[in-house]
Short mmCIF file of C-alpha atoms in Angstrom, two decimals:
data_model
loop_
_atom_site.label_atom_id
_atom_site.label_comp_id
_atom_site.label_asym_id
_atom_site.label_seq_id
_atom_site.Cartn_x
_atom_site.Cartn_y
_atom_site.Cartn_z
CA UNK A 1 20.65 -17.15 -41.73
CA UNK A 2 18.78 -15.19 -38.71
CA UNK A 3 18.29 -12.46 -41.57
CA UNK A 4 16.75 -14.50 -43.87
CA UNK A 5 14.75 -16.55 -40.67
CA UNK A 6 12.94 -13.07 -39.97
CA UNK A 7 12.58 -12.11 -43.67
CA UNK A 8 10.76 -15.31 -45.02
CA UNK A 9 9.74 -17.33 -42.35
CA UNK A 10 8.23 -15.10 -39.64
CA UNK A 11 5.95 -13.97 -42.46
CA UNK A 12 4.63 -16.84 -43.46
CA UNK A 13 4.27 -17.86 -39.84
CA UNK A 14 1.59 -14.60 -39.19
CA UNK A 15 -0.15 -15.55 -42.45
CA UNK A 16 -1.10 -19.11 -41.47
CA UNK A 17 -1.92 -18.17 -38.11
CA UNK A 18 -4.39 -15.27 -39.84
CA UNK A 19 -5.79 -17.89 -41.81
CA UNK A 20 -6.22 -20.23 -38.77
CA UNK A 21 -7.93 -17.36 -37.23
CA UNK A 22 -10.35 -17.22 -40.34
CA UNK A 23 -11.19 -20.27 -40.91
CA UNK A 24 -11.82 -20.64 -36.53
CA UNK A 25 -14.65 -18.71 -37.53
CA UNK A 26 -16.72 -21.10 -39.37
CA UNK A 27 -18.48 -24.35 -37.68
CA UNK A 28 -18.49 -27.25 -39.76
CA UNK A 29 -21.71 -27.88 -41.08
CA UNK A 30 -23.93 -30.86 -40.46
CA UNK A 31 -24.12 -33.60 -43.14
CA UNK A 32 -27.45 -32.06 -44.48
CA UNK A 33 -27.33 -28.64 -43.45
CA UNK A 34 -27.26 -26.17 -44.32
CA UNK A 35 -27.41 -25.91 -48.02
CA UNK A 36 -28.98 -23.18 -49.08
CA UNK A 37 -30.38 -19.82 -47.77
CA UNK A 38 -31.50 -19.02 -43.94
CA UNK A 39 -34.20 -16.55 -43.72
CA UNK A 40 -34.72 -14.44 -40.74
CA UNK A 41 -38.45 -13.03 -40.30
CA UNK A 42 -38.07 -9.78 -39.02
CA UNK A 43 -41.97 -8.86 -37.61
CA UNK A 44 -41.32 -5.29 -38.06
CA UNK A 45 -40.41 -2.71 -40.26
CA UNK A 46 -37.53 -2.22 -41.72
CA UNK A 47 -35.42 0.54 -39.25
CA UNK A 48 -36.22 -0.68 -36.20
CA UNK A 49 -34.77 -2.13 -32.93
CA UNK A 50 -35.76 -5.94 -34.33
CA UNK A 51 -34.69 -5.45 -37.80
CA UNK A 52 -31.44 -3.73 -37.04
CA UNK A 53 -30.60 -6.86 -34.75
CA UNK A 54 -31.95 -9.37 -37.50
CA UNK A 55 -29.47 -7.48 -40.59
CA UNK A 56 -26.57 -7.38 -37.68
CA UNK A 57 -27.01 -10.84 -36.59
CA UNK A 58 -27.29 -12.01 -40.77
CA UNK A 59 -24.15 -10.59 -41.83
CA UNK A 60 -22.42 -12.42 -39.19
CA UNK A 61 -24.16 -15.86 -39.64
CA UNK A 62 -23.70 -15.80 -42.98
CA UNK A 63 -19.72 -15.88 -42.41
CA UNK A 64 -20.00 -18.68 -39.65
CA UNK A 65 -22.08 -21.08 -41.68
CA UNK A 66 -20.97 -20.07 -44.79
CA UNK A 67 -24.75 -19.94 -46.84
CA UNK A 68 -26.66 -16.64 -47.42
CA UNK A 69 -28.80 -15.32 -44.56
CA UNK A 70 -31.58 -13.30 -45.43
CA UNK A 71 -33.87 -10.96 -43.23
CA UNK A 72 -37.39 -10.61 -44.60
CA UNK A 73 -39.49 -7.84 -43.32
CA UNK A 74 -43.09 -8.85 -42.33
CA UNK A 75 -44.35 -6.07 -39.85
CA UNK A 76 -48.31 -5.87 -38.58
CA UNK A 77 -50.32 -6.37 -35.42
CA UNK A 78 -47.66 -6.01 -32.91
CA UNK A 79 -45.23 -8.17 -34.40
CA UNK A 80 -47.99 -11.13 -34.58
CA UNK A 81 -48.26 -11.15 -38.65
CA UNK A 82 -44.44 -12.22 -39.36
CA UNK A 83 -44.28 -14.61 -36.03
CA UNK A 84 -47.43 -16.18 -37.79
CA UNK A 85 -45.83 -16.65 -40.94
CA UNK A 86 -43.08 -18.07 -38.59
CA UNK A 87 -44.75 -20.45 -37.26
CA UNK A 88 -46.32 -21.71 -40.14
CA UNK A 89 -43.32 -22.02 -42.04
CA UNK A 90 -41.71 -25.31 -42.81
CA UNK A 91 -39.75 -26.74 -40.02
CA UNK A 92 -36.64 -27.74 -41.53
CA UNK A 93 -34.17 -24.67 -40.01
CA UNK A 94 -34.35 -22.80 -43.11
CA UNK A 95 -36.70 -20.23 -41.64
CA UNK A 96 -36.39 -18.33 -38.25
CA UNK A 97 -37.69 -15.30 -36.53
CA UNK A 98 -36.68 -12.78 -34.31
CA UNK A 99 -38.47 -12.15 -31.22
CA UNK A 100 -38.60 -10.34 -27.90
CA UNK A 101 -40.14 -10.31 -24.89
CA UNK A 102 -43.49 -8.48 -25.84
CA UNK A 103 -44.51 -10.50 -28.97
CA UNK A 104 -43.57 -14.22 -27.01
CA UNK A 105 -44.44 -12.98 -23.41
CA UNK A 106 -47.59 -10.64 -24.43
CA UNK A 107 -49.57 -10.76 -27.71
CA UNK A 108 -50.53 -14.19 -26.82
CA UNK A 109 -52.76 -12.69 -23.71
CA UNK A 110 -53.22 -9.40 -24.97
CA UNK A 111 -54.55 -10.40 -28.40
CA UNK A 112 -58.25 -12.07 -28.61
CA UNK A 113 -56.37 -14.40 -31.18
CA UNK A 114 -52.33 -13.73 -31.91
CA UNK A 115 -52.07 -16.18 -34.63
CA UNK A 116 -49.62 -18.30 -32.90
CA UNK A 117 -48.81 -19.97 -29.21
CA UNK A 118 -45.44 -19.71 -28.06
CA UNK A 119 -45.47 -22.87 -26.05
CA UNK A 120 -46.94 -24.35 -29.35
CA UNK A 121 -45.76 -23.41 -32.30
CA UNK A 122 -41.78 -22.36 -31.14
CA UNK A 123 -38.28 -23.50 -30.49
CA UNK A 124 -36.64 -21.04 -28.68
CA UNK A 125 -32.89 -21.21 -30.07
CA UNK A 126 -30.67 -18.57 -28.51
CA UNK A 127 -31.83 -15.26 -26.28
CA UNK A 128 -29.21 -12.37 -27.78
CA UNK A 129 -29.42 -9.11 -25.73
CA UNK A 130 -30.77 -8.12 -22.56
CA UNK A 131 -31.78 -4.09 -21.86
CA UNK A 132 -34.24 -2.72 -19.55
CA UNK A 133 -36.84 -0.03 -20.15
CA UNK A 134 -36.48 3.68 -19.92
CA UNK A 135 -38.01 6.49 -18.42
CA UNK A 136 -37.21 9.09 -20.68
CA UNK A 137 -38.17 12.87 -20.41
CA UNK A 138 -37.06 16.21 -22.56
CA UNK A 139 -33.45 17.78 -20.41
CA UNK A 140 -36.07 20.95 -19.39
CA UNK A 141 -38.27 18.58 -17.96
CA UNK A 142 -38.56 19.61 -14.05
CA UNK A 143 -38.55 15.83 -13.33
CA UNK A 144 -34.88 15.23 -12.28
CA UNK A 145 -35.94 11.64 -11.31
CA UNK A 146 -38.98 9.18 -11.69
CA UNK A 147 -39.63 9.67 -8.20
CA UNK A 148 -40.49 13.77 -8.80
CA UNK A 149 -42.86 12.23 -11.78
CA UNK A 150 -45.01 10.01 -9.91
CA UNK A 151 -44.96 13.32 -6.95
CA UNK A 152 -46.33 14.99 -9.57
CA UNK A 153 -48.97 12.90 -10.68
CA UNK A 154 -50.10 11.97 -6.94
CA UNK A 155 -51.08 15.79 -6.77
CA UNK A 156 -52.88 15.93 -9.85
CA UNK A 157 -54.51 12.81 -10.95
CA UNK A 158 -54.89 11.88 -14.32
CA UNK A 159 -52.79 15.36 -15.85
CA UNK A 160 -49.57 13.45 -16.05
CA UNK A 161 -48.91 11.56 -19.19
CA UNK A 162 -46.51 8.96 -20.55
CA UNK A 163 -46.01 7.95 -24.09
CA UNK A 164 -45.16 4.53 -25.58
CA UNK A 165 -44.79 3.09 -28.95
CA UNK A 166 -47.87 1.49 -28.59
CA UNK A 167 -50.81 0.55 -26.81
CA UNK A 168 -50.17 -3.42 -24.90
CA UNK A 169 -46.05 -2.82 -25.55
CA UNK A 170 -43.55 -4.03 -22.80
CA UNK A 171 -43.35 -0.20 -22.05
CA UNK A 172 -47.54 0.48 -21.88
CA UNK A 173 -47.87 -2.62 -19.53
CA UNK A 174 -44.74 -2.03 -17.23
CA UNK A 175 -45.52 1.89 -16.43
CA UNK A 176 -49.23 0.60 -15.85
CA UNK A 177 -47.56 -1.79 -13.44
CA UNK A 178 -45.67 0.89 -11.76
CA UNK A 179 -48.31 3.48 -11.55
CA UNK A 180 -50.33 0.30 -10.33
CA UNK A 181 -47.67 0.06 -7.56
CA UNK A 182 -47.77 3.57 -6.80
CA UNK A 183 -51.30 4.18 -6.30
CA UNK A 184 -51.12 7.16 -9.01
CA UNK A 185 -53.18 7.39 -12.16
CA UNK A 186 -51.67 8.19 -15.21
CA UNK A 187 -52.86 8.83 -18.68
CA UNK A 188 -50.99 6.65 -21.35
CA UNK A 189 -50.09 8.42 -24.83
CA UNK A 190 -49.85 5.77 -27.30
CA UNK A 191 -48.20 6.01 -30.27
CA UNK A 192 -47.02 3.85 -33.46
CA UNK A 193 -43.13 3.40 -32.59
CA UNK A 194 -40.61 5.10 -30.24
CA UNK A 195 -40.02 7.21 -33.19
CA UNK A 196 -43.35 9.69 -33.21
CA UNK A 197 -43.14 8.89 -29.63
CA UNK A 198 -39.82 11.10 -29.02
CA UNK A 199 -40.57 13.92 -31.51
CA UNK A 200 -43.12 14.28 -29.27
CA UNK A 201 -41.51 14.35 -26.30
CA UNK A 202 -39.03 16.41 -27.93
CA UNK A 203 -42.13 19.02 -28.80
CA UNK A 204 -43.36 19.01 -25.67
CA UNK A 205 -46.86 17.16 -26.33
CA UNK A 206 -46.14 14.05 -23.65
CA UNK A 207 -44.24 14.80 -20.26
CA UNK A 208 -42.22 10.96 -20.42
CA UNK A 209 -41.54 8.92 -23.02
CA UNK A 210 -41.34 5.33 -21.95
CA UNK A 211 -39.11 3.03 -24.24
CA UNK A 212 -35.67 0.92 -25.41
CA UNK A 213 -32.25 2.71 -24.57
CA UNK A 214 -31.38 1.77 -28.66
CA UNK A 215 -34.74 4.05 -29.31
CA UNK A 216 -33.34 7.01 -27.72
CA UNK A 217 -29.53 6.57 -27.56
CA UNK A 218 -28.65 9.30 -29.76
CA UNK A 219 -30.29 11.99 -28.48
CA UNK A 220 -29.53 11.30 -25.19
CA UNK A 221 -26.01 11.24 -25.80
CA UNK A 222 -26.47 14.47 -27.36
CA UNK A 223 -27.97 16.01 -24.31
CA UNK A 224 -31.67 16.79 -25.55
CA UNK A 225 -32.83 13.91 -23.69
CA UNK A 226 -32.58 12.74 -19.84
CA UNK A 227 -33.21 9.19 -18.83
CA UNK A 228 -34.96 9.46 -15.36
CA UNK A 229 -34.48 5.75 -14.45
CA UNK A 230 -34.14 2.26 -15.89
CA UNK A 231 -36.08 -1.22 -14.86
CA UNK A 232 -32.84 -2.79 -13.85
CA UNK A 233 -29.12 -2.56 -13.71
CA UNK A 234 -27.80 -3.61 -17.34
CA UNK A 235 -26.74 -0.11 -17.80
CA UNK A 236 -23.89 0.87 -20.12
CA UNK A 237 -22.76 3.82 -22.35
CA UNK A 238 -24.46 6.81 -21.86
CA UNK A 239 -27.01 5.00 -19.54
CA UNK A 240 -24.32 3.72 -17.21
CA UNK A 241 -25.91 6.46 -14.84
CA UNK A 242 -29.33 6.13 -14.93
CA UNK A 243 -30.97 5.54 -11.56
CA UNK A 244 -32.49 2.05 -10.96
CA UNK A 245 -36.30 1.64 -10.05
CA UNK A 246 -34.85 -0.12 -7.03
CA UNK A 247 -32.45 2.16 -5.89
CA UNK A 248 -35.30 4.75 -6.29
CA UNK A 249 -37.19 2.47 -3.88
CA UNK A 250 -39.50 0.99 -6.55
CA UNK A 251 -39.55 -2.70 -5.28
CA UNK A 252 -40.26 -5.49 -7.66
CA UNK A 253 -40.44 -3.61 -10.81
CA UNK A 254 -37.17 -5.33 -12.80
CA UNK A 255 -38.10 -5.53 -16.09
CA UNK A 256 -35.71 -7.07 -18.90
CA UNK A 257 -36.92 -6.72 -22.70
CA UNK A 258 -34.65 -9.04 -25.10
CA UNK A 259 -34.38 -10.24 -28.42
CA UNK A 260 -34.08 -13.76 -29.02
CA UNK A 261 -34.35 -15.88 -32.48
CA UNK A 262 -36.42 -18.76 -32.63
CA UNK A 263 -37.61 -21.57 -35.43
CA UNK A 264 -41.12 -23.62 -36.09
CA UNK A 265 -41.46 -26.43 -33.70
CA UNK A 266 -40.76 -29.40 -35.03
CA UNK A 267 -37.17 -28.76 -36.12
CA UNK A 268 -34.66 -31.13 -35.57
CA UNK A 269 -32.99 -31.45 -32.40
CA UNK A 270 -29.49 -31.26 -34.61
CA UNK A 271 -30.56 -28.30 -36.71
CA UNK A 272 -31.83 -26.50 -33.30
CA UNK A 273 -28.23 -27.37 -31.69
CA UNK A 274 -26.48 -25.99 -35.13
CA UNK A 275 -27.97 -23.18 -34.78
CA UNK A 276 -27.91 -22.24 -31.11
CA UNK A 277 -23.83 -22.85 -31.50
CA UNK A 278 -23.34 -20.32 -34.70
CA UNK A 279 -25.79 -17.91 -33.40
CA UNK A 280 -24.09 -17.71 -29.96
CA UNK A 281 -20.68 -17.85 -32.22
CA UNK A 282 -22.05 -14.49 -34.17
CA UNK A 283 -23.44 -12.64 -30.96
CA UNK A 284 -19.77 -12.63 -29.85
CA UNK A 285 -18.13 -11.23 -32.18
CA UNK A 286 -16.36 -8.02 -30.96
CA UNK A 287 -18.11 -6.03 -34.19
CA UNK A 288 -21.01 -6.49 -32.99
CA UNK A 289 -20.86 -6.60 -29.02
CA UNK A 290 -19.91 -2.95 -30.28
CA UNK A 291 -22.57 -2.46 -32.16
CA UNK A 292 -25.00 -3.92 -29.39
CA UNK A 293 -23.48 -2.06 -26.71
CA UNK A 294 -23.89 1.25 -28.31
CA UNK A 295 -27.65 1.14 -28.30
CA UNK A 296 -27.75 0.48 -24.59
CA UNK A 297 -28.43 -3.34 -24.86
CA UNK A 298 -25.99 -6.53 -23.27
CA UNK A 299 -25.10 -9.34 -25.26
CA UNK A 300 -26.22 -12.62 -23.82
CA UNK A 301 -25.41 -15.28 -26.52
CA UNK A 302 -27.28 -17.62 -24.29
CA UNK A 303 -27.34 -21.62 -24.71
CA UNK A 304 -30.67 -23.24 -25.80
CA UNK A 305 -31.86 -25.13 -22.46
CA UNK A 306 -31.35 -21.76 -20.43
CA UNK A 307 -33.34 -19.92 -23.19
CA UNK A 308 -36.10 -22.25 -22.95
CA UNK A 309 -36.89 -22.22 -19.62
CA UNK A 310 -36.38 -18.17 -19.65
CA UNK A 311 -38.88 -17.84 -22.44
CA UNK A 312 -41.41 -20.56 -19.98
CA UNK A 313 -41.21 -17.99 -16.88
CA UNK A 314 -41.74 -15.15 -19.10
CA UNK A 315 -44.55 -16.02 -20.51
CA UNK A 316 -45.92 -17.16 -16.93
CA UNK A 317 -45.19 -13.64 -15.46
CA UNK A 318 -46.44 -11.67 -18.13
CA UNK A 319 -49.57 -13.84 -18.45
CA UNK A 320 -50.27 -12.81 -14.96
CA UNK A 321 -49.45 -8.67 -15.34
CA UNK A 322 -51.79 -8.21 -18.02
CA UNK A 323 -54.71 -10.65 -16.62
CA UNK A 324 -54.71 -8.24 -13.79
CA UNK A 325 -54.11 -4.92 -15.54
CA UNK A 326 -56.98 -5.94 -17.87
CA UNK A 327 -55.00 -4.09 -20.94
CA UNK A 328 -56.50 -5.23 -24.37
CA UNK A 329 -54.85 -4.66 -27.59
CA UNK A 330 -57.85 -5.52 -29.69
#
């Protein structure tokens, strides 16, 4: 009988309780939604830091709600031509966008007319990853740390450079800030993504490459690449490491850039709390706290309220830097 107990019972036992564990993974879905589709604006490219998170965050959504979730592609302008179409769209939680910290926070001041206000036109639904900005130079660089750059450039003003994937970027506006900080002039390099950005670097054309840990990972774990110092002390994988601003002595200077997903303003309060609880349900998923981790970002998976008021002192602060650094982007 204890033969047969092991043989045909225990079995069954582990199936049910993988099949518990499946179905744990769905939320039950409200009486009207959703029933069809969920389309993610992605403002950029396809290949990017935002799209890769918008096609990782999709496949897993998809599971939990159990409808298709689709990422559309609408790059231009920084980011503002998809967050337009965003905000326009209609606001029934069928159509969502990803955003970060320099489209939300920025292109509203930087840009004569962005298309869209973020205190407006948004929801802000879940914030997923936290990473801070690098200082990134080529391994012969002489620089062994930020603070041997910004020696450098105090002895010959204006001859230093620093790259960034774009002129009015999180990464233009905080090494502006720092050199700001610093006294030191520098001359900014901008380029159209991290990607022409870091060949260059790589070539020798731009002494520091100023970017996202996810733009750089690889060849910094491949040793063609040092990271000189971060904006704050999320650190992990191959950046675990990295010297701080602050423990360089650069007071002040945290900087966090993040992704977060948000939908068109009016959408119903039970839609916006559906959401917020699948998407926070997806970001935790060990597949892709992996995934996440490996490009040098945190997952946060945060709840709605605490998203909203990050996304309010965001947009406070950064309304402030670039008033006073007098950076346009148009």
């Amino acid at each position: 009988m204890k033969a047969f107990w092991i043989k045909q019972i225990v079995p069954l036992f582990l199936i049910a309780c993988v099949c518990s564990a499946s179905v744990a993974q769905h939320i039950k879905p409200l009486a009207d939604f959703p029933t069809q589709a969920i389309t993610i604006i992605s403002p950029f490219p396809p290949g990017g830091g935002n799209d890769s998170v918008s096609r990782l965050l999709a496949a897993e959504l998809a599971t939990i709600i159990g409808q298709p979730v689709v990422v559309e592609n609408k790059g231009g302008a920084g980011g503002n031509l998809g967050t337009s179409q965003a905000a326009r769209a209609k606001p029934d939680g069928y159509t969502l966008v990803m955003s970060q910290t320099s489209i939300i926070a920025v292109n509203p001041v930087m840009y004569s007319n962005a298309g869209f206000d973020p205190a407006v036109d948004f929801q802000p639904i879940s914030q997923l990853t936290a990473a801070p900005v690098v200082f990134v130079v080529r391994e012969q660089s002489p620089y062994r740390d930020l603070n041997d750059y910004l020696k450098d450039a105090q002895n010959r003003p204006g001859s230093i450079n620093f790259a960034t994937p774009g002129n009015g970027t999180l990464s233009h506006l905080t090494t502006m800030r720092l050199a700001n900080n610093a006294g030191v002039k520098l001359t900014h390099v901008p380029y159209r993504g991290a990607g022409p950005a870091v060949t260059d670097l790589l070539g020798g054309q731009v002494d520091m490459v100023v970017t996202s840990p996810s733009s750089v990972e690889g060849l910094v774990s491949s040793g063609k690449l040092r990271v000189i110092a971060a904006t704050n002390a999320n650190l992990i994988g191959v950046f675990k490491s990295v010297p701080t601003l602050e423990r360089l002595g650069i007071k002040n200077m945290e900087v966090v850039d993040w992704y977060g997903v948000f939908a068109p303003k009016a959408t119903p309060p039970d839609r916006i709390e559906y959401l917020s609880r699948a998407i926070r349900q997806a970001m935790r998923s060990p597949a892709v706290i992996a995934k996440i981790n490996q490009g040098g970002s945190e997952v946060v998976a945060s709840e709605q309220k605490a998203f909203v008021k990050k996304v309010e002192q965001e947009i406070a602060e950064w309304k402030d830097v670039v008033r006073k650094s007098g950076i346009r982007a148009d």
